[in-house]
mmCIF file of C-alpha atoms and ligand atoms in Angstrom:
data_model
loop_
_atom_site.group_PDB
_atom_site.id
_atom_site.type_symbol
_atom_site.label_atom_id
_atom_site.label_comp_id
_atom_site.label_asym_id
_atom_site.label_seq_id
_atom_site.Cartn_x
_atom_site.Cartn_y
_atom_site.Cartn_z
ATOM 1 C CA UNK A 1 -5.025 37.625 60.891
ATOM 2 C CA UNK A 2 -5.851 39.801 58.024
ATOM 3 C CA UNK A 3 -6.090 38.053 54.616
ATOM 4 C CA UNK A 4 -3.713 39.177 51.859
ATOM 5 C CA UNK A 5 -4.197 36.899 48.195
ATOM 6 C CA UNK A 6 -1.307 37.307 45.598
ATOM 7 C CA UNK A 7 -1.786 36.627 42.412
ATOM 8 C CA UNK A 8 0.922 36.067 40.397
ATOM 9 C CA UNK A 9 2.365 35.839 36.861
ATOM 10 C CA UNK A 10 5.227 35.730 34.765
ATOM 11 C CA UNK A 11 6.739 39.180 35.537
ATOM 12 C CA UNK A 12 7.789 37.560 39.080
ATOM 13 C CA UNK A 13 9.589 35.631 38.030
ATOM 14 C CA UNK A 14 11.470 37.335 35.391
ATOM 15 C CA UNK A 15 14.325 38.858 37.490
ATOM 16 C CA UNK A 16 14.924 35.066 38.248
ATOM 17 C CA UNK A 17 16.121 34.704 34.857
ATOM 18 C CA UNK A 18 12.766 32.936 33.838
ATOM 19 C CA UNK A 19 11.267 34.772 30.726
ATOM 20 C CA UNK A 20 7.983 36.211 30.013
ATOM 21 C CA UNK A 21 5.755 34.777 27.819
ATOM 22 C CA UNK A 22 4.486 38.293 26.273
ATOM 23 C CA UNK A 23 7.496 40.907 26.570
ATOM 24 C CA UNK A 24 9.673 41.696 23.793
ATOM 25 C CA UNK A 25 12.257 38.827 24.319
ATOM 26 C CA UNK A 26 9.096 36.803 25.879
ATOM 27 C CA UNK A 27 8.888 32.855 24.921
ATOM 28 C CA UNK A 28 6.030 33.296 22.724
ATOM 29 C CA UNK A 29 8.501 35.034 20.013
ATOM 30 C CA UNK A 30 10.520 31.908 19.712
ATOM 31 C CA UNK A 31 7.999 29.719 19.673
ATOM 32 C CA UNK A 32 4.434 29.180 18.165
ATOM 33 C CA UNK A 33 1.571 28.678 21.225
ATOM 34 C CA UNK A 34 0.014 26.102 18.863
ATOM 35 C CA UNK A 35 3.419 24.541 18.366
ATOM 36 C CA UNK A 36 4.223 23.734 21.778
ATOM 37 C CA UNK A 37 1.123 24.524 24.247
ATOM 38 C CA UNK A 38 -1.649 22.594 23.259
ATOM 39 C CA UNK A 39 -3.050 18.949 23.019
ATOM 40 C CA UNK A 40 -2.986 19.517 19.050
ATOM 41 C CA UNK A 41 0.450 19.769 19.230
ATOM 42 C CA UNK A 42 1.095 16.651 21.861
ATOM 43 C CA UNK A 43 -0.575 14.852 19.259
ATOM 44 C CA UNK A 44 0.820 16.166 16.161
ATOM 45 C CA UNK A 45 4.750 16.199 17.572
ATOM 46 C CA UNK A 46 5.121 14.399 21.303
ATOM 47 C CA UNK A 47 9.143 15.106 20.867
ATOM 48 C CA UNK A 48 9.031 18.898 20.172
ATOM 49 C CA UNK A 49 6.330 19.216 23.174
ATOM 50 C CA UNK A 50 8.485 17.653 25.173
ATOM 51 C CA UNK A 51 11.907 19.338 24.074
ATOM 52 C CA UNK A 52 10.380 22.459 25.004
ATOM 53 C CA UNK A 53 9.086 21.829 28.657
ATOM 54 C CA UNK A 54 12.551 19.952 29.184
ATOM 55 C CA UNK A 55 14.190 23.236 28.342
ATOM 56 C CA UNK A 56 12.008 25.308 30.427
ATOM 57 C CA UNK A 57 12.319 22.316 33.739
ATOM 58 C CA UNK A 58 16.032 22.428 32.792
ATOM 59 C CA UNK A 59 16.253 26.252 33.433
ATOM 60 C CA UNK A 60 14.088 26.445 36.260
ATOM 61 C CA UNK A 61 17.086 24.202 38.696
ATOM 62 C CA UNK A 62 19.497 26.838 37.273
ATOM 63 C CA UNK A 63 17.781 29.683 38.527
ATOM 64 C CA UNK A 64 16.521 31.290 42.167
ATOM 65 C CA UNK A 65 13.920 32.935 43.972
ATOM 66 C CA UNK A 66 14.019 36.791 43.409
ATOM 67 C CA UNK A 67 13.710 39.388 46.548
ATOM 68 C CA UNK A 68 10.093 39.665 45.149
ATOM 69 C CA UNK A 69 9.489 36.050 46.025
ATOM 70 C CA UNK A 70 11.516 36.128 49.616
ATOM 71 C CA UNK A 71 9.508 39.225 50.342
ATOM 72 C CA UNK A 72 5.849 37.514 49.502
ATOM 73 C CA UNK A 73 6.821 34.917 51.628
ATOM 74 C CA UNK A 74 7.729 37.427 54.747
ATOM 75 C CA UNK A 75 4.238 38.494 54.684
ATOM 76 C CA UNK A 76 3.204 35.524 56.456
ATOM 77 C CA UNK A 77 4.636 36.353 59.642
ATOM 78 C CA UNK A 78 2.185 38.729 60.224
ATOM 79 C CA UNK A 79 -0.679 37.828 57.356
ATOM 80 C CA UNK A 80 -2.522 35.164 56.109
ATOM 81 C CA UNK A 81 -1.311 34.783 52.931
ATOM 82 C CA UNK A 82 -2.601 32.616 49.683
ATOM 83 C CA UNK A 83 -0.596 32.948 46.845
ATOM 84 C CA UNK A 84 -2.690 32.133 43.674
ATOM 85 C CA UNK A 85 0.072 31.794 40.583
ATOM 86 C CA UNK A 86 0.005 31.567 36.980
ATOM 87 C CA UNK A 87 3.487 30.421 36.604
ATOM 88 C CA UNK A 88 4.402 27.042 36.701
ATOM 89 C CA UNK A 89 7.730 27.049 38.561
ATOM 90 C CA UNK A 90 8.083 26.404 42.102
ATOM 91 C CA UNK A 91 9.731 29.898 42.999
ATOM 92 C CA UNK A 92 7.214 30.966 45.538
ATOM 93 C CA UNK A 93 7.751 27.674 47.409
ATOM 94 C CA UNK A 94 11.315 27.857 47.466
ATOM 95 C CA UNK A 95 11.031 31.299 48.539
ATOM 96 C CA UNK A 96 8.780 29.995 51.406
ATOM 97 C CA UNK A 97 5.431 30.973 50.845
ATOM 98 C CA UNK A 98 3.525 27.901 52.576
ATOM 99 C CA UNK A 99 0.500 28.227 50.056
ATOM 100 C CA UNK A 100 0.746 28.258 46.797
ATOM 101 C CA UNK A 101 -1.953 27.348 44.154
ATOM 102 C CA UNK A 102 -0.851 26.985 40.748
ATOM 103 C CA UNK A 103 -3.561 27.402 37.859
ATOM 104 C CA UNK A 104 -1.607 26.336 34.763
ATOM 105 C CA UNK A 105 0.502 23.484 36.217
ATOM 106 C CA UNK A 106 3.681 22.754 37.644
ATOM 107 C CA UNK A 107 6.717 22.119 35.466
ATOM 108 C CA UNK A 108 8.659 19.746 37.875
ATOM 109 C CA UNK A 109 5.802 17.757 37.971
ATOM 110 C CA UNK A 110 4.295 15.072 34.940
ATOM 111 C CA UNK A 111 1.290 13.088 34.890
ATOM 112 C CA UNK A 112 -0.316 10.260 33.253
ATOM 113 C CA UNK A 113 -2.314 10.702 29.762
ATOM 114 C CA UNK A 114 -4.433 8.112 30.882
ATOM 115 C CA UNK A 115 -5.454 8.399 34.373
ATOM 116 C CA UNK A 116 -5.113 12.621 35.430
ATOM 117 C CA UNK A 117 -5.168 11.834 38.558
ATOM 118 C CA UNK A 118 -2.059 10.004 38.412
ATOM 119 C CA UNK A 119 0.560 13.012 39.081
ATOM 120 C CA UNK A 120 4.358 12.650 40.273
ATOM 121 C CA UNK A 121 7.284 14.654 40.757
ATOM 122 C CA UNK A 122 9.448 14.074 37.701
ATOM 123 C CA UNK A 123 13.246 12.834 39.199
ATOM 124 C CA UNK A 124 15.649 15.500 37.642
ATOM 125 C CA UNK A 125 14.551 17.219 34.302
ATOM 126 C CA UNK A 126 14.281 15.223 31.614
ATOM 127 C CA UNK A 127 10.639 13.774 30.361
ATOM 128 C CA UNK A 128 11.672 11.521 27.533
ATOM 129 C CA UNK A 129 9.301 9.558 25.081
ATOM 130 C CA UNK A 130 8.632 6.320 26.614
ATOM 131 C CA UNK A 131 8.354 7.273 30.260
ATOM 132 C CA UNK A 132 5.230 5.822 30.977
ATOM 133 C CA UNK A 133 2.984 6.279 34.794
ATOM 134 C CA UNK A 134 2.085 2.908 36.373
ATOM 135 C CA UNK A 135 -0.265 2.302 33.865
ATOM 136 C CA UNK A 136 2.165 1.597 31.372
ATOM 137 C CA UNK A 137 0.408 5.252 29.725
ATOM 138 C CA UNK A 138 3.010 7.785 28.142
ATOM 139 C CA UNK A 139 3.739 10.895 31.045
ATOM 140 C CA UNK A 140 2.836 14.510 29.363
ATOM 141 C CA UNK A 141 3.827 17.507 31.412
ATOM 142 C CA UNK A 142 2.076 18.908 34.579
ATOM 143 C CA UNK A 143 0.834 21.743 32.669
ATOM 144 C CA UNK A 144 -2.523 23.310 32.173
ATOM 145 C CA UNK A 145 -2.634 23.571 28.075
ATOM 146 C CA UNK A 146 -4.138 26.385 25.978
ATOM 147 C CA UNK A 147 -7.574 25.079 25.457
ATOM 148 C CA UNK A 148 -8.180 22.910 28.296
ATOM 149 C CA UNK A 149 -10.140 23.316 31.731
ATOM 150 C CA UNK A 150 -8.506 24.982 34.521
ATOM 151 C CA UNK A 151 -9.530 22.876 37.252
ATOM 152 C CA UNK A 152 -7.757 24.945 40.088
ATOM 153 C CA UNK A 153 -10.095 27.977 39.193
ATOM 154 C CA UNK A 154 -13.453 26.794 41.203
ATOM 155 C CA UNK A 155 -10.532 27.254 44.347
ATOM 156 C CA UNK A 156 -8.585 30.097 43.328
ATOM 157 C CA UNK A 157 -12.101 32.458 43.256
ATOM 158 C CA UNK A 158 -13.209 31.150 46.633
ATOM 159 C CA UNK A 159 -9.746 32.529 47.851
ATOM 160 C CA UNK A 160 -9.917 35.650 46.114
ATOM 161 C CA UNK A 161 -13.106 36.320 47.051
ATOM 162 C CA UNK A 162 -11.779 36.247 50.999
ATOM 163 C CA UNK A 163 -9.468 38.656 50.035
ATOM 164 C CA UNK A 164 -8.567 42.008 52.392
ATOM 165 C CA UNK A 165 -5.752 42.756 50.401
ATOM 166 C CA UNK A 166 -5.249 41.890 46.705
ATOM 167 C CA UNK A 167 -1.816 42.189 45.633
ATOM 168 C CA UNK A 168 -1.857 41.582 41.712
ATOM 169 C CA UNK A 169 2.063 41.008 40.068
ATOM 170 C CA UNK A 170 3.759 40.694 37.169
ATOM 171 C CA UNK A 171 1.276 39.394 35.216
ATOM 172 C CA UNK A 172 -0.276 41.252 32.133
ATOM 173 C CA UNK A 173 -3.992 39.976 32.981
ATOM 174 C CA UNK A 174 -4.390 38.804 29.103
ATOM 175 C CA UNK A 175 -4.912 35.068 30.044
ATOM 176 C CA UNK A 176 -8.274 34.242 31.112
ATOM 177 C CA UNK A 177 -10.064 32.510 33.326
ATOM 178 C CA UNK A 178 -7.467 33.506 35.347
ATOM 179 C CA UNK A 179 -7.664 37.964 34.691
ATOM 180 C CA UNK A 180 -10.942 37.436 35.906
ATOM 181 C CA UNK A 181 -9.758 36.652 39.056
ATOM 182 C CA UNK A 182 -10.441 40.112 40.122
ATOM 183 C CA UNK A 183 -13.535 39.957 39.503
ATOM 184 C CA UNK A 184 -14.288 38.017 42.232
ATOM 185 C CA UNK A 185 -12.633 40.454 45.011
ATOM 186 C CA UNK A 186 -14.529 42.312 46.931
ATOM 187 C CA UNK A 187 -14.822 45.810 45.897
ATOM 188 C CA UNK A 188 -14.131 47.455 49.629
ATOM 189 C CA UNK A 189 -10.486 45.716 49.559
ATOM 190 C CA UNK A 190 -7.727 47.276 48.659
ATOM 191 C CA UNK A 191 -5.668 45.987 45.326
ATOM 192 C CA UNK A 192 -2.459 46.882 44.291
ATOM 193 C CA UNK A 193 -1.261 45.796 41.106
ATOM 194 C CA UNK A 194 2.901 45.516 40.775
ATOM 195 C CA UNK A 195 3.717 45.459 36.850
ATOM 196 C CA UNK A 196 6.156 48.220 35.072
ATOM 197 C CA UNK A 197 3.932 47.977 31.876
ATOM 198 C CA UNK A 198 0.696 47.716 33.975
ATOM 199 C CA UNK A 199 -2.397 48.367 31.358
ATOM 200 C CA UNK A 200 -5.631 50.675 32.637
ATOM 201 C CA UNK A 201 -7.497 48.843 34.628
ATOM 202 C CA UNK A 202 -8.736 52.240 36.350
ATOM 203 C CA UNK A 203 -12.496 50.652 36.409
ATOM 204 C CA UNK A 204 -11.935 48.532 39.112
ATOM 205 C CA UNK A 205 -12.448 49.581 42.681
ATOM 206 C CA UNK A 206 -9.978 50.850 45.502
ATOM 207 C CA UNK A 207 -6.550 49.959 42.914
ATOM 208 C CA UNK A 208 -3.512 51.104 43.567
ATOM 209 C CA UNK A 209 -0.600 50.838 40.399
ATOM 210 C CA UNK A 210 3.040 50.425 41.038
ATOM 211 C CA UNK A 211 4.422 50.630 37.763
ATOM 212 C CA UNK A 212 7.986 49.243 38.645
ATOM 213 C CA UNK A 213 10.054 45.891 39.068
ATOM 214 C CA UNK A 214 8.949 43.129 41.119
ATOM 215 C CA UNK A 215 12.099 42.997 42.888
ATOM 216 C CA UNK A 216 12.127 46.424 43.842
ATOM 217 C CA UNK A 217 8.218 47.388 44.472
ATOM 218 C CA UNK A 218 6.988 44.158 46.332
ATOM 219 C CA UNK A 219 9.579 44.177 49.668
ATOM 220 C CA UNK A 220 8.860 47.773 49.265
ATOM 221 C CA UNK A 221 4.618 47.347 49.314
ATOM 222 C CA UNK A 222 5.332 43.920 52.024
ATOM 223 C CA UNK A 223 7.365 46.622 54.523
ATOM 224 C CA UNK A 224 4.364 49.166 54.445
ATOM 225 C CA UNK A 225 1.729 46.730 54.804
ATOM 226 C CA UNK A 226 3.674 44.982 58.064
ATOM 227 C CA UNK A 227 3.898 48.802 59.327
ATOM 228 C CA UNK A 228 0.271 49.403 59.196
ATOM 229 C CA UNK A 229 0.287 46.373 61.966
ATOM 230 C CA UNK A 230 2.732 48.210 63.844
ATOM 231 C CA UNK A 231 0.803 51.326 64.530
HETATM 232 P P1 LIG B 301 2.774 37.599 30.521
HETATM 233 O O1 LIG B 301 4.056 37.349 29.808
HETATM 234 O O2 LIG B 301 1.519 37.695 29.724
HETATM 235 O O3 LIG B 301 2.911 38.977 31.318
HETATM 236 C C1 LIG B 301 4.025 39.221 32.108
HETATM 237 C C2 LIG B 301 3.858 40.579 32.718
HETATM 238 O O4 LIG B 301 4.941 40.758 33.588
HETATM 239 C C3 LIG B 301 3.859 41.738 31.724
HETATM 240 O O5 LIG B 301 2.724 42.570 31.942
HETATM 241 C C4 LIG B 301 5.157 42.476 32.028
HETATM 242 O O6 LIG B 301 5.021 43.874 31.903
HETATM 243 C C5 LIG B 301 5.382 42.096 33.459
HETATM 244 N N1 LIG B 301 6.765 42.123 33.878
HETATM 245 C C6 LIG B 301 7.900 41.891 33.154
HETATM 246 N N2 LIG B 301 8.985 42.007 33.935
HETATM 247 C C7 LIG B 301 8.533 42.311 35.178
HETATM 248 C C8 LIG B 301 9.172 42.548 36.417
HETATM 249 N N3 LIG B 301 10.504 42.492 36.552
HETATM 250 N N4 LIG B 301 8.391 42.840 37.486
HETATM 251 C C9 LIG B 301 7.040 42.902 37.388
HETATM 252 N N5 LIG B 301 6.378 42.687 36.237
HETATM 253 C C10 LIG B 301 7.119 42.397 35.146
HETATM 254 O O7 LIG B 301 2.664 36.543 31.667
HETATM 255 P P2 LIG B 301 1.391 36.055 32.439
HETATM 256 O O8 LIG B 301 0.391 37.141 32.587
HETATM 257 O O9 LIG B 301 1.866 35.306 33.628
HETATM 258 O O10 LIG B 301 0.862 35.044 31.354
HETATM 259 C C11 LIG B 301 0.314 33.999 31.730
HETATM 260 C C12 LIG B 301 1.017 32.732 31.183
HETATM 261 O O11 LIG B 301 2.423 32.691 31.144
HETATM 262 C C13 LIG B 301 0.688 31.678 32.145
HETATM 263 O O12 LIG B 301 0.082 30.636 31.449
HETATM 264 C C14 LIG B 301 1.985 31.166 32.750
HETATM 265 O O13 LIG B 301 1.843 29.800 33.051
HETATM 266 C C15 LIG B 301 2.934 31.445 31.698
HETATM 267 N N6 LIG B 301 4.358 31.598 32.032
HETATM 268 C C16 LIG B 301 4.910 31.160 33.224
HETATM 269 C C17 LIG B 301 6.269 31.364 33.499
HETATM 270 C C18 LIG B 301 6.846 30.859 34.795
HETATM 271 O O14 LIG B 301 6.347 29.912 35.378
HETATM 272 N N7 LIG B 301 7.917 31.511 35.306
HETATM 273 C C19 LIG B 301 7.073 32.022 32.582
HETATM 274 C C20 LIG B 301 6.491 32.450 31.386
HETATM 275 C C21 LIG B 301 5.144 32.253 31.149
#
């Protein structure tokens, strides 16, 4: 089977209901990065850290997978498909995309500030001060910070490098390690990159834009490619 890699980011996800971080309306206008998305700010205020992950874990059970998501997880039946993701819902999954790699985190998920290792799946939404792993050690969200390692990125490169077909979406490629992703894709494979406000990244090899929705240009891309087997 021919090997397609997605990588995804926020703009996926947006048609869910889920905002952007960088868009107009994005989350990063209401709130400060250093405020909420670092370990400075788990030290300097626990409760607002928390408040604000709560919010985004409460939003995420109100919301569904987008035809964007349903359609990335069609590919399968006639690819094999890795889905690399910056975001740090579980859309893809529920969409039924078999595997999915996050690089920032997971936001149903929590895990001990003692032991990392020590990771659960956080029953209902709600990660209150006090809720400690089995250590007795405070829980901080599942979430890759700004500022620390990215420990799923050693992975995510092998995959990309394997890559036939790149499909890059929603995702405005400003967040590194994980834009330079592409670097690691083979030149000879074909990329398409799915993002209405795409920016020139006419340098790299054999890339196709699609500057429209996720919802309407991935089922749209994912029925071409399963033609191509057809022929
Ligand atoms: P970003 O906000 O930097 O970029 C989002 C991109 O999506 C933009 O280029 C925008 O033009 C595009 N976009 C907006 N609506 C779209 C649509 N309907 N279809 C296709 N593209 C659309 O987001 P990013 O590049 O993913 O930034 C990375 C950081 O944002 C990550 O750390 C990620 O964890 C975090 N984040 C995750 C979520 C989530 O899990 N749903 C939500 C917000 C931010």
């Amino acid at each position: 089977m021919k090997k397609i890699v997605v990588l995804s980011g926020a703009g996926v996800s947006a048609e869910s209901g889920l905002k952007t971080f960088r868009d107009n309306d994005g989350l990063w206008n209401n709130y400060r990065i250093e405020e909420v998305a670092t370990p400075e700010a788990w030290e300097d205020d626990m409760e607002l850290v928390l408040d604000f992950y709560n919010q985004r874990r409460k939003q995420l059970y109100e919301v569904e997978p987008n035809p964007a998501h349903f359609a990335l997880a069609r590919l399968e039946e006639k690819f094999d498909v890795d889905v690399i993701t910056q975001n740090v819902d579980d859309l893809h999954e529920r969409a039924g995309s078999k595997k999915v790699l996050h690089l920032h985190g997971e936001l149903k998920k929590v895990r001990s500030t003692r032991d990392p290792k020590l990771v659960y799946v956080l029953d209902g939404w709600e990660l209150k001060n006090g809720d400690t792993c089995e250590l007795g050690s405070q829980l901080r969200p599942h979430i890759v910070w700004f500022g620390e390692m990215v420990p799923n990125m050693l992975p995510a490169s092998e995959i990309a490098s394997l890559a036939e077909i790149f499909i890059v979406v929603g995702t405005s490629l400003q967040v590194y390690p994980a834009a330079g992703l592409l670097r690691y894709v083979r030149p000879e494979a074909e990329k398409y990159l799915i993002d209405p406000n795409a920016h020139d990244f006419s340098y790299i090899p054999n890339l196709k834009f699609i500057r429209d929705k996720a919802g309407v240009a991935v089922p749209i891309l994912v029925d071409n490619l399963m033609k191509t087997l057809d022929k």
